[in-house]
Amino acid sequence: MSDELERLEREATDKLESISTEDELATWYRTYLGRQGEVTSAMKGISQRPAEERPAFGQAVNALRNALQEAFDARQDNILAASLRKRLNDEAIDVTLPGRLPQAGNLHPVTKMIRDITRVFGLMGFQTVEGPEVEDAYYAFDALNIPQDHPARDVWDTIFIESDQREIVLRPHTSPMQIRTMEQVDPPVRVVVPGRCYRYEALDATHEWHFHQIEGLAVDTNITMTDLKGTLAEFARQIFGQERKVRFRCDYFPFVEPGVDFAIDCMFCEGSGCRVCSKTGWIELLGAGMVHPNVLRHVGYDPDEYTGWAFGMGIERIVMLKYGIEDIRHFYQGDVRFLSQFNRVLA
Ligand code: FA5
């Protein structure tokens, strides 16, 4: 081999050994073996040699090219293997790290309670229906035996909507749906009506200006107060526990006669008296009573043939009682820390 080729081989081999990256490897290839590389140029220089030297020189250049190509391939294998090892190492996943729980949404406690209560009544044969939140005063008051100038109209701190023709209100209770339901169907009637209500209230720990109620209505021949008592006792025991005692006391609502308030014994002190039940041992859950004959007449039912009962309860207060929530305002402040607690307890 000529001195020139020996120098080229030494230089190329030394440089190849010092290479550690893929970029350097590519540069090396261009410099020695590429189309404009030094070995290729040496090949092209054959024609300038004296004729008798050409065969030996040609063989020597070929041998050099093959040797360098082999050395290059071996080096490339090493470098690629090393960079793969490094990448695998850098991108390794530590499977022993604790996972991150995805933030899943959950039902609002009021929605969940509405579902629980309507399910209990559904099992007793009640259909769930819904009605308008913007309501005609006729349905909210007049047809419920509360005429224009009746003082009881003030009890429901009503929010009025401007209207020239008719008195329109945001419904202060779900009772208007008693009328709308009876207008549409003949007895027997068995419905529960969950829905949002609005009142012009001073806000405090137990009063919101918007809240939810569930209305219940059963009308048929021979419906009695005993049916009301049995149905409400079953509802209370399904939601608050089979051991609950129940109490009915006289109350007044213009659309029922007689009217009652329905209470259960306090589940926090088992009736002995505590802060939640204001030391009485009883917790009032709802208002109820036998549908007033005037209400039945309003919808064209004959009160001599049909009787019925109705009840209305506030859902937020029931959730508060069940889970010991001390302030109704928590429900609508959108604090996820409050709302997410019900993920587990209500699941
Ligand atoms: C009524 O609204 C009657 N319509 C209930 C009724 C229906 C009686 C059928 C007889 C027959 P009352 O105003 O008491 O009654 O309201 C019923 C429940 O709604 C209350 O017990 C309470 O739980 C809830 N409630 C009333 N006002 C508010 C308020 N501002 N914030 C939260 N809950 C309320």
CSV table of C-alpha atoms and ligand atoms in Angstrom, one decimal:
chain,number,residue,atom,x,y,z
A,1,MET,CA,0.0,0.0,0.0
A,2,SER,CA,1.3,3.5,-0.8
A,3,ASP,CA,2.3,5.9,1.9
A,4,GLU,CA,-0.6,8.0,1.0
A,5,LEU,CA,-3.1,5.2,1.5
A,6,GLU,CA,-1.5,4.2,4.8
A,7,ARG,CA,-1.8,7.7,6.1
A,8,LEU,CA,-5.4,7.9,5.0
A,9,GLU,CA,-6.2,4.6,6.7
A,10,ARG,CA,-4.5,5.6,10.0
A,11,GLU,CA,-6.2,9.0,10.1
A,12,ALA,CA,-9.7,7.5,9.3
A,13,THR,CA,-9.3,4.7,11.8
A,14,ASP,CA,-8.1,7.1,14.6
A,15,LYS,CA,-11.0,9.5,14.0
A,16,LEU,CA,-13.6,6.7,13.9
A,17,GLU,CA,-12.4,5.5,17.3
A,18,SER,CA,-12.9,8.9,18.9
A,19,ILE,CA,-16.5,9.3,17.6
A,20,SER,CA,-19.4,9.0,20.1
A,21,THR,CA,-22.5,10.5,18.5
A,22,GLU,CA,-24.6,9.7,15.4
A,23,ASP,CA,-24.0,13.2,14.0
A,24,GLU,CA,-20.2,12.7,14.2
A,25,LEU,CA,-20.6,9.3,12.5
A,26,ALA,CA,-22.4,10.8,9.6
A,27,THR,CA,-19.7,13.5,9.1
A,28,TRP,CA,-17.0,10.8,9.2
A,29,TYR,CA,-18.8,8.8,6.5
A,30,ARG,CA,-19.1,11.9,4.3
A,31,THR,CA,-15.4,12.7,4.8
A,32,TYR,CA,-14.0,9.3,3.9
A,33,LEU,CA,-16.5,7.1,2.2
A,34,GLY,CA,-19.0,9.5,0.7
A,35,ARG,CA,-19.2,10.4,-3.0
A,36,GLN,CA,-16.8,13.3,-2.5
A,37,GLY,CA,-14.9,11.5,0.3
A,38,GLU,CA,-11.2,11.0,0.4
A,39,VAL,CA,-11.3,7.2,-0.4
A,40,THR,CA,-13.5,7.9,-3.4
A,41,SER,CA,-11.2,10.7,-4.6
A,42,ALA,CA,-8.2,8.3,-4.3
A,43,MET,CA,-10.1,5.8,-6.4
A,44,LYS,CA,-10.7,8.4,-9.1
A,45,GLY,CA,-6.9,9.2,-9.0
A,46,ILE,CA,-6.1,5.8,-10.5
A,47,SER,CA,-6.1,7.2,-14.0
A,48,GLN,CA,-3.3,9.6,-13.2
A,49,ARG,CA,-0.9,6.7,-12.2
A,50,PRO,CA,1.6,5.0,-14.5
A,51,ALA,CA,-0.1,2.1,-16.2
A,52,GLU,CA,2.0,-0.6,-14.4
A,53,GLU,CA,1.0,0.7,-10.9
A,54,ARG,CA,-2.7,0.9,-11.6
A,55,PRO,CA,-3.8,-2.7,-10.8
A,56,ALA,CA,-2.0,-2.9,-7.5
A,57,PHE,CA,-3.1,0.6,-6.5
A,58,GLY,CA,-6.7,-0.2,-7.5
A,59,GLN,CA,-6.6,-3.3,-5.3
A,60,ALA,CA,-5.1,-1.4,-2.4
A,61,VAL,CA,-7.8,1.3,-2.5
A,62,ASN,CA,-10.6,-1.3,-2.8
A,63,ALA,CA,-9.2,-3.1,0.2
A,64,LEU,CA,-8.9,0.2,2.2
A,65,ARG,CA,-12.5,1.0,1.3
A,66,ASN,CA,-13.8,-2.4,2.4
A,67,ALA,CA,-11.8,-2.2,5.7
A,68,LEU,CA,-13.1,1.3,6.5
A,69,GLN,CA,-16.7,0.3,5.6
A,70,GLU,CA,-16.4,-2.7,8.0
A,71,ALA,CA,-15.0,-0.5,10.8
A,72,PHE,CA,-17.7,2.0,10.2
A,73,ASP,CA,-20.5,-0.6,10.4
A,74,ALA,CA,-19.1,-1.9,13.6
A,75,ARG,CA,-18.8,1.5,15.1
A,76,GLN,CA,-22.3,2.5,14.0
A,77,ASP,CA,-23.7,-0.6,15.7
A,78,ASN,CA,-22.0,0.3,18.9
A,79,ILE,CA,-23.1,3.9,18.9
A,80,LEU,CA,-26.8,3.1,18.0
A,81,ALA,CA,-26.9,0.5,20.7
A,82,ALA,CA,-25.5,3.0,23.2
A,83,SER,CA,-28.0,5.7,22.3
A,84,LEU,CA,-31.0,3.3,22.4
A,85,ARG,CA,-29.8,2.2,25.9
A,86,LYS,CA,-29.7,5.9,27.0
A,87,ARG,CA,-33.2,6.7,25.6
A,88,LEU,CA,-34.7,3.7,27.3
A,89,ASN,CA,-33.0,4.8,30.5
A,90,ASP,CA,-34.2,8.4,30.2
A,91,GLU,CA,-37.7,7.6,29.3
A,92,ALA,CA,-38.2,4.7,31.7
A,93,ILE,CA,-41.5,4.7,33.6
A,94,ASP,CA,-41.4,4.1,37.3
A,95,VAL,CA,-44.3,1.6,37.7
A,96,THR,CA,-44.0,1.7,41.5
A,97,LEU,CA,-45.1,5.4,41.7
A,98,PRO,CA,-48.6,5.8,43.1
A,99,GLY,CA,-51.2,6.7,40.3
A,100,ARG,CA,-53.1,9.9,40.0
A,101,LEU,CA,-56.9,9.5,40.4
A,102,PRO,CA,-58.8,11.2,37.5
A,103,GLN,CA,-61.2,13.9,38.8
A,104,ALA,CA,-64.6,12.4,38.1
A,105,GLY,CA,-67.8,14.5,38.5
A,106,ASN,CA,-70.6,13.3,40.7
A,107,LEU,CA,-74.3,14.0,41.1
A,108,HIS,CA,-75.3,17.0,43.3
A,109,PRO,CA,-76.5,15.8,46.7
A,110,VAL,CA,-79.9,17.4,46.0
A,111,THR,CA,-80.2,15.6,42.6
A,112,LYS,CA,-79.2,12.3,44.3
A,113,MET,CA,-81.8,12.8,47.1
A,114,ILE,CA,-84.5,13.6,44.5
A,115,ARG,CA,-83.7,10.3,42.7
A,116,ASP,CA,-83.7,8.3,46.0
A,117,ILE,CA,-87.0,9.7,47.1
A,118,THR,CA,-88.8,9.4,43.7
A,119,ARG,CA,-87.5,5.8,43.6
A,120,VAL,CA,-89.0,5.0,47.0
A,121,PHE,CA,-92.4,6.5,45.8
A,122,GLY,CA,-92.0,4.8,42.4
A,123,LEU,CA,-91.9,1.4,44.2
A,124,MET,CA,-95.2,2.4,45.9
A,125,GLY,CA,-96.8,3.1,42.5
A,126,PHE,CA,-96.2,6.8,42.2
A,127,GLN,CA,-95.3,8.3,38.8
A,128,THR,CA,-92.8,11.2,38.7
A,129,VAL,CA,-93.9,14.3,36.7
A,130,GLU,CA,-92.5,17.8,36.4
A,131,GLY,CA,-94.0,21.2,35.8
A,132,PRO,CA,-93.1,24.8,35.0
A,133,GLU,CA,-91.0,27.0,37.3
A,134,VAL,CA,-92.5,30.2,35.8
A,135,GLU,CA,-96.1,29.8,36.8
A,136,ASP,CA,-99.5,31.4,36.5
A,137,ALA,CA,-100.7,32.8,39.8
A,138,TYR,CA,-104.0,30.9,39.2
A,139,TYR,CA,-102.2,27.6,39.6
A,140,ALA,CA,-99.8,28.8,42.3
A,141,PHE,CA,-102.6,30.3,44.5
A,142,ASP,CA,-106.2,30.7,43.2
A,143,ALA,CA,-106.9,27.1,42.2
A,144,LEU,CA,-105.2,26.0,45.5
A,145,ASN,CA,-108.0,27.7,47.5
A,146,ILE,CA,-105.9,30.9,48.1
A,147,PRO,CA,-107.8,33.7,46.5
A,148,GLN,CA,-106.4,37.2,45.7
A,149,ASP,CA,-107.1,38.9,49.0
A,150,HIS,CA,-106.5,35.9,51.2
A,151,PRO,CA,-103.9,36.6,53.9
A,152,ALA,CA,-102.3,33.2,53.4
A,153,ARG,CA,-101.0,34.4,50.0
A,154,ASP,CA,-98.4,36.4,51.9
A,155,VAL,CA,-97.0,33.2,53.6
A,156,TRP,CA,-95.3,32.2,50.3
A,157,ASP,CA,-92.9,35.1,49.9
A,158,THR,CA,-93.5,35.2,46.2
A,159,ILE,CA,-91.3,36.6,43.4
A,160,PHE,CA,-93.5,38.2,40.7
A,161,ILE,CA,-92.7,38.4,37.0
A,162,GLU,CA,-93.9,41.5,35.2
A,163,SER,CA,-96.9,40.9,33.0
A,164,ASP,CA,-99.7,43.2,31.9
A,165,GLN,CA,-102.2,40.5,31.2
A,166,ARG,CA,-101.9,37.9,33.9
A,167,GLU,CA,-100.2,37.6,37.3
A,168,ILE,CA,-97.1,35.5,36.6
A,169,VAL,CA,-94.8,34.2,39.4
A,170,LEU,CA,-91.7,32.1,40.0
A,171,ARG,CA,-93.5,29.2,41.7
A,172,PRO,CA,-92.9,29.4,45.5
A,173,HIS,CA,-93.9,25.7,45.9
A,174,THR,CA,-94.6,22.6,43.8
A,175,SER,CA,-98.3,22.5,44.8
A,176,PRO,CA,-99.4,24.1,41.5
A,177,MET,CA,-98.7,20.8,39.9
A,178,GLN,CA,-101.5,19.2,41.9
A,179,ILE,CA,-103.9,21.3,39.8
A,180,ARG,CA,-102.1,20.8,36.5
A,181,THR,CA,-102.0,17.0,37.0
A,182,MET,CA,-105.7,16.7,38.0
A,183,GLU,CA,-106.7,18.9,35.1
A,184,GLN,CA,-105.1,16.5,32.7
A,185,VAL,CA,-106.1,13.1,34.1
A,186,ASP,CA,-109.1,11.4,35.7
A,187,PRO,CA,-108.6,9.6,39.0
A,188,PRO,CA,-106.9,7.4,40.2
A,189,VAL,CA,-103.9,9.8,40.5
A,190,ARG,CA,-100.6,9.0,42.1
A,191,VAL,CA,-97.8,11.4,41.3
A,192,VAL,CA,-94.7,12.9,42.9
A,193,VAL,CA,-93.4,16.2,41.5
A,194,PRO,CA,-89.7,17.2,42.2
A,195,GLY,CA,-88.7,20.7,41.2
A,196,ARG,CA,-87.1,24.0,41.9
A,197,CYS,CA,-89.0,26.7,43.9
A,198,TYR,CA,-88.3,30.4,44.5
A,199,ARG,CA,-89.1,32.7,47.4
A,200,TYR,CA,-88.3,36.3,48.3
A,201,GLU,CA,-86.6,35.2,51.5
A,202,ALA,CA,-84.0,36.7,53.9
A,203,LEU,CA,-81.2,34.1,53.5
A,204,ASP,CA,-79.9,32.3,56.6
A,205,ALA,CA,-78.7,28.8,57.5
A,206,THR,CA,-82.0,27.2,56.7
A,207,HIS,CA,-83.5,29.5,54.1
A,208,GLU,CA,-82.4,29.9,50.4
A,209,TRP,CA,-84.2,32.0,47.8
A,210,HIS,CA,-84.2,29.0,45.5
A,211,PHE,CA,-84.5,25.5,46.7
A,212,HIS,CA,-86.2,22.2,45.8
A,213,GLN,CA,-89.4,20.5,46.9
A,214,ILE,CA,-91.1,17.3,46.1
A,215,GLU,CA,-94.9,17.3,46.0
A,216,GLY,CA,-97.0,14.1,46.4
A,217,LEU,CA,-100.6,13.7,45.4
A,218,ALA,CA,-102.9,10.6,45.6
A,219,VAL,CA,-106.6,10.9,44.6
A,220,ASP,CA,-109.0,8.0,44.2
A,221,THR,CA,-112.2,6.7,45.7
A,222,ASN,CA,-111.9,5.8,49.4
A,223,ILE,CA,-108.5,7.5,50.0
A,224,THR,CA,-108.1,8.2,53.7
A,225,MET,CA,-105.8,9.8,56.1
A,226,THR,CA,-104.6,6.3,57.0
A,227,ASP,CA,-103.2,5.9,53.5
A,228,LEU,CA,-101.3,9.2,54.0
A,229,LYS,CA,-99.8,8.0,57.3
A,230,GLY,CA,-98.8,4.6,56.0
A,231,THR,CA,-97.2,6.0,52.8
A,232,LEU,CA,-95.2,8.8,54.6
A,233,ALA,CA,-94.1,6.4,57.4
A,234,GLU,CA,-92.8,4.0,54.7
A,235,PHE,CA,-91.0,6.9,52.9
A,236,ALA,CA,-89.4,8.1,56.1
A,237,ARG,CA,-88.1,4.6,57.0
A,238,GLN,CA,-86.7,4.0,53.6
A,239,ILE,CA,-84.7,7.2,53.6
A,240,PHE,CA,-83.9,7.6,57.4
A,241,GLY,CA,-83.8,4.0,58.6
A,242,GLN,CA,-86.4,1.3,59.5
A,243,GLU,CA,-86.3,2.2,63.2
A,244,ARG,CA,-87.7,5.7,62.8
A,245,LYS,CA,-90.8,6.7,64.8
A,246,VAL,CA,-93.2,9.1,63.0
A,247,ARG,CA,-95.5,11.9,64.3
A,248,PHE,CA,-98.4,13.7,62.8
A,249,ARG,CA,-99.7,17.0,64.3
A,250,CYS,CA,-102.4,19.5,63.1
A,251,ASP,CA,-101.2,22.3,60.8
A,252,TYR,CA,-102.8,24.7,58.4
A,253,PHE,CA,-102.4,24.9,54.6
A,254,PRO,CA,-105.4,26.4,52.6
A,255,PHE,CA,-105.4,23.6,50.1
A,256,VAL,CA,-105.8,20.7,52.5
A,257,GLU,CA,-108.3,19.9,55.3
A,258,PRO,CA,-107.3,18.6,57.7
A,259,GLY,CA,-103.7,19.7,57.4
A,260,VAL,CA,-100.8,18.1,59.2
A,261,ASP,CA,-97.1,18.4,59.8
A,262,PHE,CA,-95.2,15.2,59.6
A,263,ALA,CA,-92.1,14.6,61.8
A,264,ILE,CA,-89.7,11.8,62.6
A,265,ASP,CA,-87.9,11.1,65.9
A,266,CYS,CA,-84.4,12.7,65.8
A,267,MET,CA,-81.8,10.2,64.5
A,268,PHE,CA,-78.9,12.1,66.1
A,269,CYS,CA,-80.2,11.8,69.7
A,270,GLU,CA,-82.7,9.0,69.2
A,271,GLY,CA,-85.4,11.4,70.5
A,272,SER,CA,-83.8,12.4,73.7
A,273,GLY,CA,-83.2,16.0,72.6
A,274,CYS,CA,-80.2,17.7,70.9
A,275,ARG,CA,-79.1,20.8,69.0
A,276,VAL,CA,-80.3,19.4,65.6
A,277,CYS,CA,-83.9,18.8,66.9
A,278,SER,CA,-83.8,22.0,69.1
A,279,LYS,CA,-84.1,19.7,72.2
A,280,THR,CA,-87.6,18.5,71.1
A,281,GLY,CA,-86.6,15.0,70.0
A,282,TRP,CA,-88.6,15.5,66.7
A,283,ILE,CA,-87.6,16.7,63.3
A,284,GLU,CA,-90.4,18.2,61.0
A,285,LEU,CA,-90.0,16.8,57.5
A,286,LEU,CA,-93.0,18.1,55.6
A,287,GLY,CA,-96.5,19.6,55.4
A,288,ALA,CA,-99.4,17.4,54.2
A,289,GLY,CA,-103.2,16.8,54.5
A,290,MET,CA,-106.4,15.7,52.8
A,291,VAL,CA,-107.0,17.6,49.5
A,292,HIS,CA,-109.5,20.4,50.2
A,293,PRO,CA,-112.9,19.8,48.5
A,294,ASN,CA,-112.6,23.3,46.9
A,295,VAL,CA,-109.4,22.2,45.2
A,296,LEU,CA,-111.1,19.1,43.8
A,297,ARG,CA,-114.0,21.2,42.6
A,298,HIS,CA,-111.6,23.5,40.8
A,299,VAL,CA,-110.4,20.7,38.6
A,300,GLY,CA,-113.8,19.2,38.0
A,301,TYR,CA,-113.5,16.2,40.4
A,302,ASP,CA,-116.6,15.5,42.5
A,303,PRO,CA,-115.5,15.7,46.2
A,304,ASP,CA,-118.4,13.4,47.1
A,305,GLU,CA,-117.0,10.7,44.9
A,306,TYR,CA,-113.2,11.2,45.3
A,307,THR,CA,-110.9,12.0,48.1
A,308,GLY,CA,-107.2,12.5,48.2
A,309,TRP,CA,-104.1,13.6,50.0
A,310,ALA,CA,-101.1,15.7,49.2
A,311,PHE,CA,-97.7,16.5,50.8
A,312,GLY,CA,-94.8,18.9,50.1
A,313,MET,CA,-91.3,18.6,51.4
A,314,GLY,CA,-88.1,20.6,51.1
A,315,ILE,CA,-85.2,18.5,49.6
A,316,GLU,CA,-82.2,20.6,50.8
A,317,ARG,CA,-83.5,20.3,54.4
A,318,ILE,CA,-83.8,16.6,54.1
A,319,VAL,CA,-80.2,16.2,52.8
A,320,MET,CA,-79.1,18.5,55.6
A,321,LEU,CA,-80.8,16.3,58.2
A,322,LYS,CA,-79.5,13.1,56.7
A,323,TYR,CA,-75.9,14.2,56.5
A,324,GLY,CA,-75.7,16.7,59.4
A,325,ILE,CA,-75.1,19.7,57.1
A,326,GLU,CA,-75.4,22.9,59.2
A,327,ASP,CA,-75.9,25.5,56.5
A,328,ILE,CA,-78.1,25.4,53.4
A,329,ARG,CA,-75.9,28.0,51.6
A,330,HIS,CA,-73.3,25.3,51.1
A,331,PHE,CA,-75.4,23.7,48.4
A,332,TYR,CA,-75.1,26.5,45.8
A,333,GLN,CA,-71.7,28.0,46.4
A,334,GLY,CA,-70.1,25.5,44.0
A,335,ASP,CA,-67.4,24.5,46.4
A,336,VAL,CA,-66.1,21.2,45.0
A,337,ARG,CA,-64.6,20.3,48.4
A,338,PHE,CA,-68.2,20.3,49.8
A,339,LEU,CA,-69.8,18.6,46.8
A,340,SER,CA,-67.2,15.9,46.3
A,341,GLN,CA,-67.8,14.5,49.8
A,342,PHE,CA,-71.1,13.1,48.6
A,343,ASN,CA,-69.3,10.9,46.1
A,344,ARG,CA,-68.8,8.3,48.7
A,345,VAL,CA,-71.7,8.7,51.2
A,346,LEU,CA,-74.4,8.8,48.5
A,347,ALA,CA,-72.9,6.3,46.1
B,1,FA5,C1,-95.5,24.4,51.2
B,1,FA5,O1,-94.8,24.9,50.4
B,1,FA5,C2,-96.7,23.6,50.9
B,1,FA5,N1,-96.9,23.7,49.5
B,1,FA5,C3,-96.5,22.1,51.3
B,1,FA5,C4,-97.7,21.3,51.2
B,1,FA5,C5,-98.0,20.6,50.1
B,1,FA5,C6,-98.6,21.2,52.3
B,1,FA5,C7,-99.1,19.8,50.0
B,1,FA5,C8,-99.7,20.4,52.3
B,1,FA5,C9,-100.0,19.7,51.1
B,1,FA5,P1,-94.0,25.2,53.2
B,1,FA5,O2,-94.0,26.6,52.9
B,1,FA5,O3,-94.0,24.8,54.7
B,1,FA5,O4,-95.2,24.4,52.6
B,1,FA5,O5,-92.7,24.5,52.5
B,1,FA5,C10,-92.5,23.1,52.5
B,1,FA5,C11,-91.0,22.8,52.7
B,1,FA5,O6,-90.2,23.5,51.8
B,1,FA5,C12,-90.5,23.3,54.1
B,1,FA5,O7,-90.8,22.4,55.1
B,1,FA5,C13,-89.0,23.4,53.8
B,1,FA5,O8,-88.4,22.2,54.0
B,1,FA5,C14,-89.0,23.9,52.4
B,1,FA5,N2,-88.7,25.3,52.3
B,1,FA5,C15,-89.6,26.3,52.4
B,1,FA5,N3,-89.0,27.5,52.2
B,1,FA5,C16,-87.7,27.3,52.1
B,1,FA5,C17,-86.5,28.1,51.9
B,1,FA5,N4,-86.6,29.4,51.8
B,1,FA5,N5,-85.3,27.5,51.8
B,1,FA5,C18,-85.2,26.1,51.8
B,1,FA5,N6,-86.3,25.3,52.0
B,1,FA5,C19,-87.5,25.8,52.1
